mmCIF file of C-alpha atoms in Angstrom:
data_model
loop_
_atom_site.group_PDB
_atom_site.id
_atom_site.type_symbol
_atom_site.label_atom_id
_atom_site.label_comp_id
_atom_site.label_asym_id
_atom_site.label_seq_id
_atom_site.Cartn_x
_atom_site.Cartn_y
_atom_site.Cartn_z
ATOM 1 C CA UNK M 11 6.704 -9.685 -30.765
ATOM 2 C CA UNK M 12 6.271 -9.053 -26.837
ATOM 3 C CA UNK M 13 4.504 -4.949 -26.169
ATOM 4 C CA UNK M 14 7.520 -3.470 -24.624
ATOM 5 C CA UNK M 15 6.645 -1.852 -20.924
ATOM 6 C CA UNK M 16 8.181 0.407 -18.724
ATOM 7 C CA UNK M 17 6.888 0.414 -14.931
ATOM 8 C CA UNK M 18 8.703 3.458 -12.958
ATOM 9 C CA UNK M 19 8.779 3.970 -8.988
ATOM 10 C CA UNK M 20 10.118 5.399 -6.432
ATOM 11 C CA UNK M 21 11.009 3.376 -4.234
ATOM 12 C CA UNK M 22 11.153 -0.132 -3.980
ATOM 13 C CA UNK M 23 10.743 -1.494 -0.429
ATOM 14 C CA UNK M 24 8.370 -3.894 0.976
ATOM 15 C CA UNK M 25 5.926 -1.789 1.255
ATOM 16 C CA UNK M 26 1.771 -2.115 -0.162
ATOM 17 C CA UNK M 27 2.785 -0.081 -3.701
ATOM 18 C CA UNK M 28 5.392 -1.677 -4.029
ATOM 19 C CA UNK M 29 4.009 -4.941 -4.135
ATOM 20 C CA UNK M 30 1.480 -3.847 -6.060
ATOM 21 C CA UNK M 31 3.457 -3.221 -8.855
ATOM 22 C CA UNK M 32 5.710 -6.107 -8.221
ATOM 23 C CA UNK M 33 2.662 -9.237 -8.053
ATOM 24 C CA UNK M 34 1.455 -7.207 -11.176
ATOM 25 C CA UNK M 35 4.910 -7.425 -13.057
ATOM 26 C CA UNK M 36 5.555 -11.016 -11.739
ATOM 27 C CA UNK M 37 2.549 -12.250 -13.299
ATOM 28 C CA UNK M 38 1.702 -10.146 -16.633
ATOM 29 C CA UNK M 39 1.256 -12.807 -19.801
ATOM 30 C CA UNK M 40 5.083 -12.927 -20.762
ATOM 31 C CA UNK M 41 3.846 -13.933 -24.522
ATOM 32 C CA UNK M 42 2.371 -10.798 -25.062
ATOM 33 C CA UNK M 43 4.671 -8.113 -22.630
ATOM 34 C CA UNK M 44 8.211 -7.599 -22.148
ATOM 35 C CA UNK M 45 8.076 -5.527 -19.024
ATOM 36 C CA UNK M 46 10.997 -3.737 -17.059
ATOM 37 C CA UNK M 47 11.532 -2.145 -13.862
ATOM 38 C CA UNK M 48 13.591 1.425 -13.025
ATOM 39 C CA UNK M 49 13.487 2.529 -9.701
ATOM 40 C CA UNK M 50 14.288 6.199 -8.530
ATOM 41 C CA UNK M 51 15.809 5.345 -5.441
ATOM 42 C CA UNK M 52 18.609 2.595 -4.451
ATOM 43 C CA UNK M 53 17.856 -0.870 -4.121
ATOM 44 C CA UNK M 54 16.712 -1.812 -0.437
ATOM 45 C CA UNK M 55 18.408 -4.012 1.743
ATOM 46 C CA UNK M 56 17.927 -6.813 3.416
ATOM 47 C CA UNK M 57 15.000 -7.709 4.461
ATOM 48 C CA UNK M 58 13.303 -5.828 3.304
ATOM 49 C CA UNK M 59 14.593 -7.095 -0.304
ATOM 50 C CA UNK M 60 11.696 -9.327 -0.867
ATOM 51 C CA UNK M 61 10.502 -7.784 -3.815
ATOM 52 C CA UNK M 62 13.508 -7.538 -5.725
ATOM 53 C CA UNK M 63 14.769 -10.772 -5.060
ATOM 54 C CA UNK M 64 11.148 -12.343 -6.069
ATOM 55 C CA UNK M 65 11.412 -10.244 -9.437
ATOM 56 C CA UNK M 66 15.478 -11.758 -9.804
ATOM 57 C CA UNK M 67 14.525 -14.648 -9.715
ATOM 58 C CA UNK M 68 11.589 -14.260 -12.865
ATOM 59 C CA UNK M 69 14.461 -12.532 -14.158
ATOM 60 C CA UNK M 70 12.663 -9.499 -14.762
ATOM 61 C CA UNK M 71 15.272 -6.106 -15.362
ATOM 62 C CA UNK M 72 15.841 -3.684 -12.741
ATOM 63 C CA UNK M 73 17.325 -0.497 -12.593
ATOM 64 C CA UNK M 74 18.161 1.867 -9.934
ATOM 65 C CA UNK M 75 19.200 5.105 -10.471
ATOM 66 C CA UNK M 76 20.477 5.885 -6.694
ATOM 67 C CA UNK M 77 18.058 9.450 -6.021
ATOM 68 C CA UNK M 78 19.118 9.991 -1.885
ATOM 69 C CA UNK M 79 17.034 13.231 -1.448
ATOM 70 C CA UNK M 80 15.554 15.404 -3.607
ATOM 71 C CA UNK M 81 18.647 17.225 -3.919
ATOM 72 C CA UNK M 82 20.269 14.178 -6.103
ATOM 73 C CA UNK M 83 16.528 14.308 -8.793
ATOM 74 C CA UNK M 84 18.477 16.823 -11.628
ATOM 75 C CA UNK M 85 21.048 13.244 -11.677
ATOM 76 C CA UNK M 86 18.192 11.211 -11.208
ATOM 77 C CA UNK M 87 15.758 12.999 -14.706
ATOM 78 C CA UNK M 88 19.250 11.863 -16.261
ATOM 79 C CA UNK M 89 19.565 8.635 -15.433
ATOM 80 C CA UNK M 90 15.643 7.890 -16.093
ATOM 81 C CA UNK M 91 15.810 9.640 -19.560
ATOM 82 C CA UNK M 92 18.673 7.951 -20.880
ATOM 83 C CA UNK M 93 17.544 4.286 -19.207
ATOM 84 C CA UNK M 94 13.880 5.269 -21.315
ATOM 85 C CA UNK M 95 15.796 5.575 -24.764
ATOM 86 C CA UNK M 96 17.670 2.958 -24.262
ATOM 87 C CA UNK M 97 14.520 0.639 -23.760
ATOM 88 C CA UNK M 98 12.474 2.085 -26.295
ATOM 89 C CA UNK M 99 8.948 0.926 -24.230
ATOM 90 C CA UNK M 100 5.678 1.476 -26.158
ATOM 91 C CA UNK M 101 4.026 1.935 -22.449
ATOM 92 C CA UNK M 102 5.452 3.387 -19.758
ATOM 93 C CA UNK M 103 3.412 2.890 -15.943
ATOM 94 C CA UNK M 104 4.592 5.018 -13.114
ATOM 95 C CA UNK M 105 3.688 4.276 -9.830
ATOM 96 C CA UNK M 106 3.735 6.974 -6.890
ATOM 97 C CA UNK M 107 4.122 10.993 -7.251
ATOM 98 C CA UNK M 108 8.038 11.513 -7.874
ATOM 99 C CA UNK M 109 7.651 8.355 -10.676
ATOM 100 C CA UNK M 110 5.062 10.260 -11.806
ATOM 101 C CA UNK M 111 6.226 13.360 -12.510
ATOM 102 C CA UNK M 112 9.344 12.349 -13.591
ATOM 103 C CA UNK M 113 8.201 9.385 -15.539
ATOM 104 C CA UNK M 114 6.393 11.186 -17.132
ATOM 105 C CA UNK M 115 8.185 13.956 -18.608
ATOM 106 C CA UNK M 116 10.859 11.489 -19.160
ATOM 107 C CA UNK M 117 8.564 9.406 -21.456
ATOM 108 C CA UNK M 118 7.308 12.856 -23.038
ATOM 109 C CA UNK M 119 10.934 13.377 -24.083
ATOM 110 C CA UNK M 120 11.927 9.947 -25.716
ATOM 111 C CA UNK M 121 8.929 9.374 -27.793
ATOM 112 C CA UNK M 122 6.800 6.545 -25.592
ATOM 113 C CA UNK M 123 3.815 6.742 -27.534
ATOM 114 C CA UNK M 124 1.994 6.317 -23.979
ATOM 115 C CA UNK M 125 2.255 7.119 -20.804
ATOM 116 C CA UNK M 126 0.082 5.564 -17.474
ATOM 117 C CA UNK M 127 0.306 7.396 -13.815
ATOM 118 C CA UNK M 128 -0.799 5.407 -10.702
ATOM 119 C CA UNK M 129 -2.697 7.776 -8.232
ATOM 120 C CA UNK M 130 -2.064 4.703 -4.775
ATOM 121 C CA UNK M 131 -2.831 7.199 -1.906
ATOM 122 C CA UNK M 132 -5.028 10.154 -1.212
ATOM 123 C CA UNK M 133 -2.259 12.358 -0.119
ATOM 124 C CA UNK M 134 -3.572 15.284 2.599
ATOM 125 C CA UNK M 135 0.057 16.218 4.119
ATOM 126 C CA UNK M 136 2.200 17.852 0.627
ATOM 127 C CA UNK M 137 0.539 19.926 -1.686
ATOM 128 C CA UNK M 138 3.632 20.509 -4.147
ATOM 129 C CA UNK M 139 3.514 17.617 -5.447
ATOM 130 C CA UNK M 140 -0.437 17.296 -6.215
ATOM 131 C CA UNK M 141 0.446 20.702 -9.525
ATOM 132 C CA UNK M 142 3.735 18.930 -10.338
ATOM 133 C CA UNK M 143 1.358 15.979 -10.783
ATOM 134 C CA UNK M 144 -1.518 18.742 -12.583
ATOM 135 C CA UNK M 145 1.106 20.278 -14.847
ATOM 136 C CA UNK M 146 2.260 16.370 -15.847
ATOM 137 C CA UNK M 147 -0.468 15.116 -16.581
ATOM 138 C CA UNK M 148 -1.358 16.567 -20.343
ATOM 139 C CA UNK M 149 1.094 13.655 -21.099
ATOM 140 C CA UNK M 150 -0.845 10.929 -19.606
ATOM 141 C CA UNK M 151 -3.325 8.566 -21.209
ATOM 142 C CA UNK M 152 -5.004 7.744 -18.035
ATOM 143 C CA UNK M 153 -4.689 7.611 -14.327
ATOM 144 C CA UNK M 154 -4.934 4.953 -12.735
ATOM 145 C CA UNK M 155 -6.670 4.752 -8.661
ATOM 146 C CA UNK M 156 -6.410 1.999 -6.730
ATOM 147 C CA UNK M 157 -10.367 3.230 -5.370
ATOM 148 C CA UNK M 158 -13.535 5.122 -6.681
ATOM 149 C CA UNK M 159 -12.223 7.571 -3.317
ATOM 150 C CA UNK M 160 -9.442 8.089 -4.662
ATOM 151 C CA UNK M 161 -10.734 8.884 -8.534
ATOM 152 C CA UNK M 162 -13.038 10.957 -7.301
ATOM 153 C CA UNK M 163 -10.181 12.814 -4.910
ATOM 154 C CA UNK M 164 -7.410 13.310 -7.940
ATOM 155 C CA UNK M 165 -10.624 14.668 -9.728
ATOM 156 C CA UNK M 166 -11.727 16.872 -7.097
ATOM 157 C CA UNK M 167 -8.748 18.011 -5.393
ATOM 158 C CA UNK M 168 -5.484 16.707 -8.188
ATOM 159 C CA UNK M 169 -7.887 18.068 -10.426
ATOM 160 C CA UNK M 170 -7.419 15.682 -13.272
ATOM 161 C CA UNK M 171 -9.560 15.445 -15.910
ATOM 162 C CA UNK M 172 -12.319 12.543 -14.880
ATOM 163 C CA UNK M 173 -11.997 11.272 -18.612
ATOM 164 C CA UNK M 174 -8.469 10.368 -17.594
ATOM 165 C CA UNK M 175 -9.648 8.568 -13.934
ATOM 166 C CA UNK M 176 -9.791 4.756 -14.040
ATOM 167 C CA UNK M 177 -9.952 2.278 -10.898
ATOM 168 C CA UNK M 178 -8.267 -0.432 -11.144
ATOM 169 C CA UNK M 179 -8.590 -2.484 -7.138
ATOM 170 C CA UNK M 180 -5.572 -3.760 -5.441
ATOM 171 C CA UNK M 181 -5.661 -7.339 -5.519
ATOM 172 C CA UNK M 182 -4.934 -9.750 -3.222
ATOM 173 C CA UNK M 183 -3.059 -13.340 -3.517
ATOM 174 C CA UNK M 184 -5.451 -15.153 -1.246
ATOM 175 C CA UNK M 185 -3.830 -18.271 -1.157
ATOM 176 C CA UNK M 186 -0.478 -16.646 1.137
ATOM 177 C CA UNK M 187 -3.041 -16.490 3.896
ATOM 178 C CA UNK M 188 -4.902 -19.458 3.987
ATOM 179 C CA UNK M 189 -3.331 -22.194 6.200
ATOM 180 C CA UNK M 190 -0.138 -20.088 7.714
ATOM 181 C CA UNK M 191 1.073 -20.848 11.105
ATOM 182 C CA UNK M 192 1.019 -18.150 13.583
ATOM 183 C CA UNK M 193 3.683 -16.463 15.046
ATOM 184 C CA UNK M 194 3.205 -13.826 17.902
ATOM 185 C CA UNK M 195 7.127 -12.802 17.986
ATOM 186 C CA UNK M 196 7.504 -13.592 22.050
ATOM 187 C CA UNK M 197 4.679 -12.494 22.753
ATOM 188 C CA UNK M 198 2.889 -14.841 25.743
ATOM 189 C CA UNK M 199 1.006 -17.678 23.474
ATOM 190 C CA UNK M 200 -1.665 -16.955 26.634
ATOM 191 C CA UNK M 201 -2.667 -13.269 25.187
ATOM 192 C CA UNK M 202 -4.264 -12.644 22.911
ATOM 193 C CA UNK M 203 -3.506 -9.724 20.085
ATOM 194 C CA UNK M 204 -4.513 -6.852 18.147
ATOM 195 C CA UNK M 205 -2.317 -5.990 15.053
ATOM 196 C CA UNK M 206 -1.067 -2.650 14.203
ATOM 197 C CA UNK M 207 1.228 -2.879 10.974
ATOM 198 C CA UNK M 208 2.409 -0.488 8.667
ATOM 199 C CA UNK M 209 4.831 2.631 8.313
ATOM 200 C CA UNK M 210 5.609 4.866 12.371
ATOM 201 C CA UNK M 211 4.816 7.621 10.308
ATOM 202 C CA UNK M 212 2.646 10.366 10.570
ATOM 203 C CA UNK M 213 0.026 9.656 7.883
ATOM 204 C CA UNK M 214 -0.258 6.293 9.898
ATOM 205 C CA UNK M 215 -1.170 8.000 13.290
ATOM 206 C CA UNK M 216 0.207 5.455 15.351
ATOM 207 C CA UNK M 217 0.151 7.881 18.469
ATOM 208 C CA UNK M 218 -3.308 8.709 18.519
ATOM 209 C CA UNK M 219 -4.394 4.431 18.369
ATOM 210 C CA UNK M 220 -1.614 4.094 21.471
ATOM 211 C CA UNK M 221 -3.388 7.148 23.366
ATOM 212 C CA UNK M 222 -6.856 5.094 22.837
ATOM 213 C CA UNK M 223 -5.432 1.572 23.822
ATOM 214 C CA UNK M 224 -5.060 2.370 27.974
ATOM 215 C CA UNK M 225 -8.970 2.342 27.558
ATOM 216 C CA UNK M 226 -8.941 -0.527 25.725
ATOM 217 C CA UNK M 227 -6.893 -2.541 27.644
ATOM 218 C CA UNK M 228 -8.912 -2.043 30.748
ATOM 219 C CA UNK M 229 -11.646 -3.469 28.777
ATOM 220 C CA UNK M 230 -9.839 -6.631 27.363
ATOM 221 C CA UNK M 231 -7.567 -7.427 30.252
ATOM 222 C CA UNK M 232 -6.300 -10.595 27.978
ATOM 223 C CA UNK M 233 -4.995 -8.378 25.074
ATOM 224 C CA UNK M 234 -1.915 -6.945 24.230
ATOM 225 C CA UNK M 235 -1.088 -5.121 20.467
ATOM 226 C CA UNK M 236 1.228 -5.534 18.300
ATOM 227 C CA UNK M 237 3.109 -3.504 16.331
ATOM 228 C CA UNK M 238 4.371 -3.690 13.507
ATOM 229 C CA UNK M 239 6.573 -1.449 11.311
ATOM 230 C CA UNK M 240 9.327 0.437 11.529
ATOM 231 C CA UNK M 241 9.595 4.468 10.682
ATOM 232 C CA UNK M 242 10.277 7.976 12.259
ATOM 233 C CA UNK M 243 8.258 7.518 14.857
ATOM 234 C CA UNK M 244 9.376 4.369 16.320
ATOM 235 C CA UNK M 245 11.043 5.900 19.817
ATOM 236 C CA UNK M 246 8.651 8.531 20.168
ATOM 237 C CA UNK M 247 6.047 5.259 20.526
ATOM 238 C CA UNK M 248 8.046 3.253 22.874
ATOM 239 C CA UNK M 249 8.289 6.430 24.906
ATOM 240 C CA UNK M 250 4.759 7.154 24.672
ATOM 241 C CA UNK M 251 3.649 3.547 25.746
ATOM 242 C CA UNK M 252 5.824 4.362 28.853
ATOM 243 C CA UNK M 253 4.135 7.592 30.074
ATOM 244 C CA UNK M 254 1.193 5.769 29.124
ATOM 245 C CA UNK M 255 1.701 3.124 31.504
ATOM 246 C CA UNK M 256 0.878 0.161 29.258
ATOM 247 C CA UNK M 257 4.766 -0.243 27.867
ATOM 248 C CA UNK M 258 3.637 -4.253 28.559
ATOM 249 C CA UNK M 259 1.558 -4.876 26.553
ATOM 250 C CA UNK M 260 2.742 -2.647 23.571
ATOM 251 C CA UNK M 261 4.801 -5.198 21.342
ATOM 252 C CA UNK M 262 7.511 -3.400 19.011
ATOM 253 C CA UNK M 263 8.147 -6.070 16.465
ATOM 254 C CA UNK M 264 9.893 -4.627 13.617
ATOM 255 C CA UNK M 265 9.419 -4.686 10.221
ATOM 256 C CA UNK M 266 7.865 -8.279 9.362
ATOM 257 C CA UNK M 267 7.944 -9.617 6.305
ATOM 258 C CA UNK M 268 6.188 -12.607 6.897
ATOM 259 C CA UNK M 269 2.411 -10.778 7.386
ATOM 260 C CA UNK M 270 0.395 -13.906 6.894
ATOM 261 C CA UNK M 271 1.911 -15.496 9.705
ATOM 262 C CA UNK M 272 1.515 -12.589 11.622
ATOM 263 C CA UNK M 273 -1.951 -12.029 10.818
ATOM 264 C CA UNK M 274 -2.677 -15.775 11.985
ATOM 265 C CA UNK M 275 -1.267 -14.735 15.421
ATOM 266 C CA UNK M 276 -3.704 -11.961 15.723
ATOM 267 C CA UNK M 277 -7.489 -11.592 17.150
ATOM 268 C CA UNK M 278 -7.881 -8.226 15.320
ATOM 269 C CA UNK M 279 -6.465 -5.726 12.795
ATOM 270 C CA UNK M 280 -6.613 -1.712 13.736
ATOM 271 C CA UNK M 281 -5.871 0.823 11.609
ATOM 272 C CA UNK M 282 -6.096 4.533 12.437
ATOM 273 C CA UNK M 283 -4.921 6.183 9.924
ATOM 274 C CA UNK M 284 -5.645 9.609 8.835
ATOM 275 C CA UNK M 285 -5.503 8.618 5.147
ATOM 276 C CA UNK M 286 -4.893 6.139 2.440
ATOM 277 C CA UNK M 287 -5.934 5.018 -0.750
ATOM 278 C CA UNK M 288 -6.732 1.130 -0.739
ATOM 279 C CA UNK M 289 -4.918 0.210 2.478
ATOM 280 C CA UNK M 290 -3.048 -2.981 1.945
ATOM 281 C CA UNK M 291 -2.978 -4.204 5.207
ATOM 282 C CA UNK M 292 -7.175 -4.361 5.555
ATOM 283 C CA UNK M 293 -6.825 -5.736 2.566
ATOM 284 C CA UNK M 294 -4.262 -8.758 3.971
ATOM 285 C CA UNK M 295 -6.620 -9.062 6.896
ATOM 286 C CA UNK M 296 -9.921 -9.833 4.710
ATOM 287 C CA UNK M 297 -7.464 -12.122 2.879
ATOM 288 C CA UNK M 298 -6.661 -13.576 6.384
ATOM 289 C CA UNK M 299 -10.152 -14.044 7.949
ATOM 290 C CA UNK M 300 -9.616 -11.180 10.356
ATOM 291 C CA UNK M 301 -11.720 -9.056 11.537
ATOM 292 C CA UNK M 302 -10.646 -4.871 11.124
ATOM 293 C CA UNK M 303 -11.528 -1.568 12.885
ATOM 294 C CA UNK M 304 -10.114 1.419 10.928
ATOM 295 C CA UNK M 305 -10.876 5.320 10.750
ATOM 296 C CA UNK M 306 -12.685 5.979 7.710
ATOM 297 C CA UNK M 307 -10.022 6.468 5.085
ATOM 298 C CA UNK M 308 -10.420 6.009 1.687
ATOM 299 C CA UNK M 309 -10.875 2.827 0.244
ATOM 300 C CA UNK M 310 -11.749 1.110 3.727
ATOM 301 C CA UNK M 311 -16.100 1.162 2.922
ATOM 302 C CA UNK M 312 -15.125 -0.080 -0.443
ATOM 303 C CA UNK M 313 -13.295 -3.192 0.525
ATOM 304 C CA UNK M 314 -15.672 -3.782 3.413
ATOM 305 C CA UNK M 315 -18.628 -3.770 1.746
ATOM 306 C CA UNK M 316 -21.685 -4.290 3.679
ATOM 307 C CA UNK M 317 -19.829 -5.052 6.472
ATOM 308 C CA UNK M 318 -18.084 -1.314 6.714
ATOM 309 C CA UNK M 319 -20.804 0.104 9.886
ATOM 310 C CA UNK M 320 -19.063 -2.944 12.462
ATOM 311 C CA UNK M 321 -15.609 -2.235 11.157
ATOM 312 C CA UNK M 322 -15.149 1.640 9.894
ATOM 313 C CA UNK M 323 -15.510 4.291 12.705
ATOM 314 C CA UNK M 324 -15.834 8.545 12.051
ATOM 315 C CA UNK M 325 -12.077 9.742 11.177
ATOM 316 C CA UNK M 326 -11.389 11.450 14.604
ATOM 317 C CA UNK M 327 -13.698 9.810 17.143
ATOM 318 C CA UNK M 328 -12.012 7.871 19.732
ATOM 319 C CA UNK M 329 -15.135 7.028 21.709
ATOM 320 C CA UNK M 330 -16.128 5.262 18.856
ATOM 321 C CA UNK M 331 -13.214 3.578 17.829
ATOM 322 C CA UNK M 332 -12.408 2.397 21.203
ATOM 323 C CA UNK M 333 -16.154 1.067 21.702
ATOM 324 C CA UNK M 334 -16.002 -0.512 18.258
ATOM 325 C CA UNK M 335 -12.368 -2.551 18.613
ATOM 326 C CA UNK M 336 -14.066 -3.513 22.561
ATOM 327 C CA UNK M 337 -17.485 -5.253 20.288
ATOM 328 C CA UNK M 338 -15.430 -7.083 18.264
ATOM 329 C CA UNK M 339 -12.838 -8.515 20.802
ATOM 330 C CA UNK M 340 -15.786 -9.248 23.092
ATOM 331 C CA UNK M 341 -18.027 -10.649 20.751
ATOM 332 C CA UNK M 342 -16.043 -13.971 19.500
ATOM 333 C CA UNK M 343 -19.067 -14.832 16.270
ATOM 334 C CA UNK M 344 -19.401 -11.820 15.652
ATOM 335 C CA UNK M 345 -15.638 -11.911 15.515
ATOM 336 C CA UNK M 346 -15.790 -14.590 13.273
ATOM 337 C CA UNK M 347 -18.353 -14.048 11.287
ATOM 338 C CA UNK M 348 -16.607 -10.495 10.016
ATOM 339 C CA UNK M 349 -13.616 -12.693 9.500
ATOM 340 C CA UNK M 350 -15.696 -15.243 7.287
ATOM 341 C CA UNK M 351 -17.597 -12.358 5.095
ATOM 342 C CA UNK M 352 -14.277 -10.170 4.408
ATOM 343 C CA UNK M 353 -12.298 -13.190 3.505
ATOM 344 C CA UNK M 354 -15.365 -14.184 0.973
ATOM 345 C CA UNK M 355 -15.157 -10.621 -0.221
ATOM 346 C CA UNK M 356 -11.631 -10.527 -1.168
ATOM 347 C CA UNK M 357 -11.944 -13.603 -2.764
ATOM 348 C CA UNK M 358 -14.570 -12.832 -4.662
ATOM 349 C CA UNK M 359 -13.506 -9.171 -5.071
ATOM 350 C CA UNK M 360 -10.501 -8.293 -4.751
ATOM 351 C CA UNK M 361 -8.602 -11.471 -6.595
ATOM 352 C CA UNK M 362 -5.301 -11.059 -7.956
ATOM 353 C CA UNK M 363 -6.470 -12.617 -10.620
ATOM 354 C CA UNK M 364 -8.974 -9.930 -11.333
ATOM 355 C CA UNK M 365 -6.602 -7.404 -11.062
ATOM 356 C CA UNK M 366 -4.158 -8.878 -13.655
ATOM 357 C CA UNK M 367 -6.897 -8.926 -16.337
ATOM 358 C CA UNK M 368 -7.951 -5.318 -15.424
ATOM 359 C CA UNK M 369 -4.622 -3.963 -16.232
ATOM 360 C CA UNK M 370 -3.694 -6.171 -18.886
ATOM 361 C CA UNK M 371 -7.512 -5.145 -19.953
ATOM 362 C CA UNK M 372 -6.102 -1.576 -19.698
ATOM 363 C CA UNK M 373 -2.900 -2.294 -21.435
ATOM 364 C CA UNK M 374 -4.383 -3.529 -24.722
ATOM 365 C CA UNK M 375 -7.122 -0.809 -24.946
ATOM 366 C CA UNK M 376 -4.569 2.308 -24.375
ATOM 367 C CA UNK M 377 -1.926 0.175 -27.540
ATOM 368 C CA UNK M 378 -4.732 0.241 -29.713
ATOM 369 C CA UNK M 379 -4.991 3.767 -30.166
#
């Protein structure tokens, strides 16, 4: 009989952690594992429900516990306990901070023998969830970190036992990015595009990025910036672009489901984050044969390997960030070489098949104990 695995995640919008989980759940060998997914929050709304539709088509059971805010935590906790008790999994795999905490306690209370917690990011903003995850760690068999730098963070900052930490990098379906037709979302086709894709949130530091763009635009007169994403900072960023006098060269295209086509239309991907774990947009850019310029966040060095010196700048070094963008954008042979080598690294070291095999091996190892 296949082993029942309960996957528990905080929400299921079309973000990096959620895409990673959807790829994992949908590709597990069904003769070995019977997956089911429980989500602490409410169902995502179109068009951000692509992942939900994908799993529904594969007939993977999904339950949404309708958590709306921190105030609904008691109700979500009771619903989660009932769900786990009804499903009776042999292994429970949780992902993201809220799910890691509630899932560990619910799994333990319901007698789940094996519990895994996934750590996707080296969180720098809130301390309360670090303490809660540290307390719930006694119920967790393994903490899966998406990069070695996140594992180091988990050991030093979260103070989780190193013997419980394992690194499994996210994987990418490179085929999705191979023959994508470019779509510039209404931007004049004569313009060359720099792309920022991600949540418009203080973690991603998009205001810092915009403040660098007047310098970039003066030196790259043929380039515009496309910002793909939604978030709490959207209107503030629009106003900032106007104040900086660059509104005509900054294009807010909203949340996009078809990132491969947007990448195909772009020359260079930029990432200005304060912190990450293993940035999904960098991995997608690599699969699309695109060069990147990123701040020195967790996971970036491991993704880019020997090409990192060209594409990573110190976290707060605005001048280095601008120089890296201008250097790569103005040097077509360099950009092509970096893009080609990025793709080879994505194919060889970060394939989706490699990720699935690593998780299957981890599950078997834990279940055998």
